[in-house]
């Protein structure tokens, strides 16, 4: 059987230390619960490469490319300055609602740049050309289907 006043043999100072320790542990546990709450919201500084961004950042990619994009009546025109690449070193692909531009020089790994495509673009009509040191991409908008049934 444990005596209720078992701490008396250790002195009053030991009892105070024990109470302080309990308070510190209680504060620590409360702080840990707060950290668990914030864990999902802050995961450290962003480590996203400048061009290659995941789907979670696709809106930011579109903003990043906005200086190159002009919205015309029936198409979007994207003009990207090319400094080091020629026409033969560039390939375009349209896949999964994004435009993939692949740059490759001889004896080097290819570099890809991704640009999300708006929903109103027809991917099959995408065309591109290199002119005056610029890559010009034309993304044609889908024509609305206006059909009227007369009965």
Short mmCIF file of C-alpha atoms in Angstrom, two decimals:
data_model
loop_
_atom_site.label_atom_id
_atom_site.label_comp_id
_atom_site.label_asym_id
_atom_site.label_seq_id
_atom_site.Cartn_x
_atom_site.Cartn_y
_atom_site.Cartn_z
CA UNK A 1 0.00 0.00 0.00
CA UNK A 2 1.35 3.40 -0.94
CA UNK A 3 1.23 6.07 1.71
CA UNK A 4 -0.58 9.27 0.66
CA UNK A 5 2.20 11.44 2.03
CA UNK A 6 5.04 9.46 0.49
CA UNK A 7 6.76 12.62 -0.85
CA UNK A 8 7.34 14.02 2.66
CA UNK A 9 10.48 11.96 3.10
CA UNK A 10 11.97 13.61 -0.03
CA UNK A 11 11.18 17.13 1.11
CA UNK A 12 8.94 19.94 0.03
CA UNK A 13 11.29 21.01 -2.80
CA UNK A 14 10.90 17.65 -4.54
CA UNK A 15 7.09 18.01 -4.41
CA UNK A 16 7.30 21.44 -6.10
CA UNK A 17 9.57 20.04 -8.79
CA UNK A 18 7.07 17.26 -9.44
CA UNK A 19 4.19 19.75 -9.75
CA UNK A 20 6.26 21.91 -12.13
CA UNK A 21 7.05 18.85 -14.20
CA UNK A 22 3.34 17.96 -14.45
CA UNK A 23 2.53 21.51 -15.58
CA UNK A 24 5.29 21.43 -18.18
CA UNK A 25 4.05 18.07 -19.51
CA UNK A 26 0.50 19.43 -19.72
CA UNK A 27 1.73 22.47 -21.71
CA UNK A 28 3.79 20.20 -23.95
CA UNK A 29 0.78 17.99 -24.74
CA UNK A 30 -1.38 21.02 -25.55
CA UNK A 31 1.31 22.35 -27.88
CA UNK A 32 1.57 18.97 -29.60
CA UNK A 33 -2.19 18.94 -30.22
CA UNK A 34 -1.92 22.40 -31.81
CA UNK A 35 0.95 21.21 -34.01
CA UNK A 36 -1.14 18.24 -35.18
CA UNK A 37 -3.85 20.67 -36.25
CA UNK A 38 -1.46 22.79 -38.30
CA UNK A 39 0.47 19.87 -39.76
CA UNK A 40 -1.75 19.63 -42.86
CA UNK A 41 -1.61 23.33 -43.62
CA UNK A 42 2.11 24.05 -43.52
CA UNK A 43 4.67 21.65 -44.96
CA UNK A 44 7.70 23.91 -45.19
CA UNK A 45 8.85 26.17 -48.00
CA UNK A 46 7.69 25.30 -51.54
CA UNK A 47 10.09 23.06 -53.43
CA UNK A 48 8.50 23.33 -56.87
CA UNK A 49 10.76 23.67 -59.89
CA UNK A 50 10.26 26.90 -61.82
CA UNK A 51 8.65 25.33 -64.88
CA UNK A 52 7.80 21.75 -64.01
CA UNK A 53 4.87 22.13 -61.65
CA UNK A 54 2.45 19.50 -60.56
CA UNK A 55 -1.28 19.51 -61.16
CA UNK A 56 -1.87 21.18 -57.79
CA UNK A 57 -0.11 24.27 -59.14
CA UNK A 58 -1.56 24.37 -62.62
CA UNK A 59 -3.23 27.73 -62.01
CA UNK A 60 0.16 29.21 -61.17
CA UNK A 61 1.65 27.75 -64.34
CA UNK A 62 -1.02 29.50 -66.38
CA UNK A 63 -0.22 32.80 -64.63
CA UNK A 64 3.49 32.18 -65.25
CA UNK A 65 2.90 31.83 -69.00
CA UNK A 66 0.36 34.67 -69.26
CA UNK A 67 2.83 37.23 -70.68
CA UNK A 68 3.24 34.91 -73.71
CA UNK A 69 -0.49 34.34 -74.35
CA UNK A 70 -2.88 36.50 -76.39
CA UNK A 71 -6.57 35.73 -76.56
CA UNK A 72 -7.92 36.35 -80.05
CA UNK A 73 -11.43 35.75 -81.38
CA UNK A 74 -11.09 32.13 -82.45
CA UNK A 75 -7.74 31.10 -80.94
CA UNK A 76 -5.11 31.60 -78.26
CA UNK A 77 -1.71 32.64 -79.61
CA UNK A 78 1.32 31.76 -77.50
CA UNK A 79 4.64 33.38 -78.37
CA UNK A 80 7.68 31.98 -76.56
CA UNK A 81 11.11 33.46 -77.27
CA UNK A 82 13.72 30.84 -78.19
CA UNK A 83 17.27 31.73 -77.37
CA UNK A 84 19.20 28.51 -77.72
CA UNK A 85 16.98 26.16 -79.73
CA UNK A 86 16.25 25.67 -83.41
CA UNK A 87 13.10 24.34 -85.08
CA UNK A 88 14.49 20.78 -85.23
CA UNK A 89 15.12 20.72 -81.47
CA UNK A 90 11.50 21.39 -80.46
CA UNK A 91 8.56 18.98 -80.25
CA UNK A 92 4.98 19.71 -79.22
CA UNK A 93 2.47 17.30 -77.71
CA UNK A 94 -1.04 17.84 -76.44
CA UNK A 95 -2.04 15.46 -73.68
CA UNK A 96 -4.31 15.48 -70.64
CA UNK A 97 -5.45 19.08 -70.96
CA UNK A 98 -1.92 20.44 -71.25
CA UNK A 99 0.51 21.46 -73.92
CA UNK A 100 3.91 19.79 -73.55
CA UNK A 101 6.84 21.55 -75.20
CA UNK A 102 9.97 19.37 -75.35
CA UNK A 103 13.34 20.98 -76.06
CA UNK A 104 16.29 18.71 -76.87
CA UNK A 105 19.82 19.47 -78.01
CA UNK A 106 22.20 16.82 -79.29
CA UNK A 107 23.87 14.74 -76.56
CA UNK A 108 21.68 16.27 -73.82
CA UNK A 109 18.59 15.23 -71.91
CA UNK A 110 15.30 16.68 -73.16
CA UNK A 111 13.71 19.52 -71.17
CA UNK A 112 9.94 19.79 -70.91
CA UNK A 113 7.73 22.79 -70.26
CA UNK A 114 4.06 22.35 -69.44
CA UNK A 115 1.21 24.71 -70.18
CA UNK A 116 -2.36 23.92 -69.11
CA UNK A 117 -4.88 24.21 -71.91
CA UNK A 118 -8.23 25.90 -71.27
CA UNK A 119 -11.36 23.77 -71.63
CA UNK A 120 -12.52 25.60 -74.74
CA UNK A 121 -9.48 24.54 -76.86
CA UNK A 122 -9.69 21.87 -79.54
CA UNK A 123 -6.45 19.85 -79.05
CA UNK A 124 -6.56 18.34 -82.56
CA UNK A 125 -6.28 21.73 -84.24
CA UNK A 126 -3.17 22.87 -82.35
CA UNK A 127 -0.48 24.17 -84.70
CA UNK A 128 2.94 25.70 -84.18
CA UNK A 129 5.74 27.37 -86.10
CA UNK A 130 9.14 28.90 -85.42
CA UNK A 131 9.57 32.40 -86.77
CA UNK A 132 12.16 35.12 -85.99
CA UNK A 133 13.51 33.31 -82.94
CA UNK A 134 10.03 32.71 -81.47
CA UNK A 135 7.95 29.60 -81.04
CA UNK A 136 4.38 30.53 -82.01
CA UNK A 137 1.66 28.10 -80.93
CA UNK A 138 -1.94 28.45 -82.07
CA UNK A 139 -4.56 26.86 -79.83
CA UNK A 140 -7.86 27.03 -81.71
CA UNK A 141 -11.04 27.34 -79.68
CA UNK A 142 -13.85 24.83 -80.07
CA UNK A 143 -16.76 26.07 -82.09
CA UNK A 144 -19.98 25.95 -80.13
CA UNK A 145 -22.45 23.40 -81.40
CA UNK A 146 -25.52 25.38 -82.34
CA UNK A 147 -28.11 23.00 -83.62
CA UNK A 148 -31.81 23.65 -83.56
CA UNK A 149 -34.38 20.94 -83.94
CA UNK A 150 -37.49 22.14 -85.71
CA UNK A 151 -40.53 19.98 -85.30
#
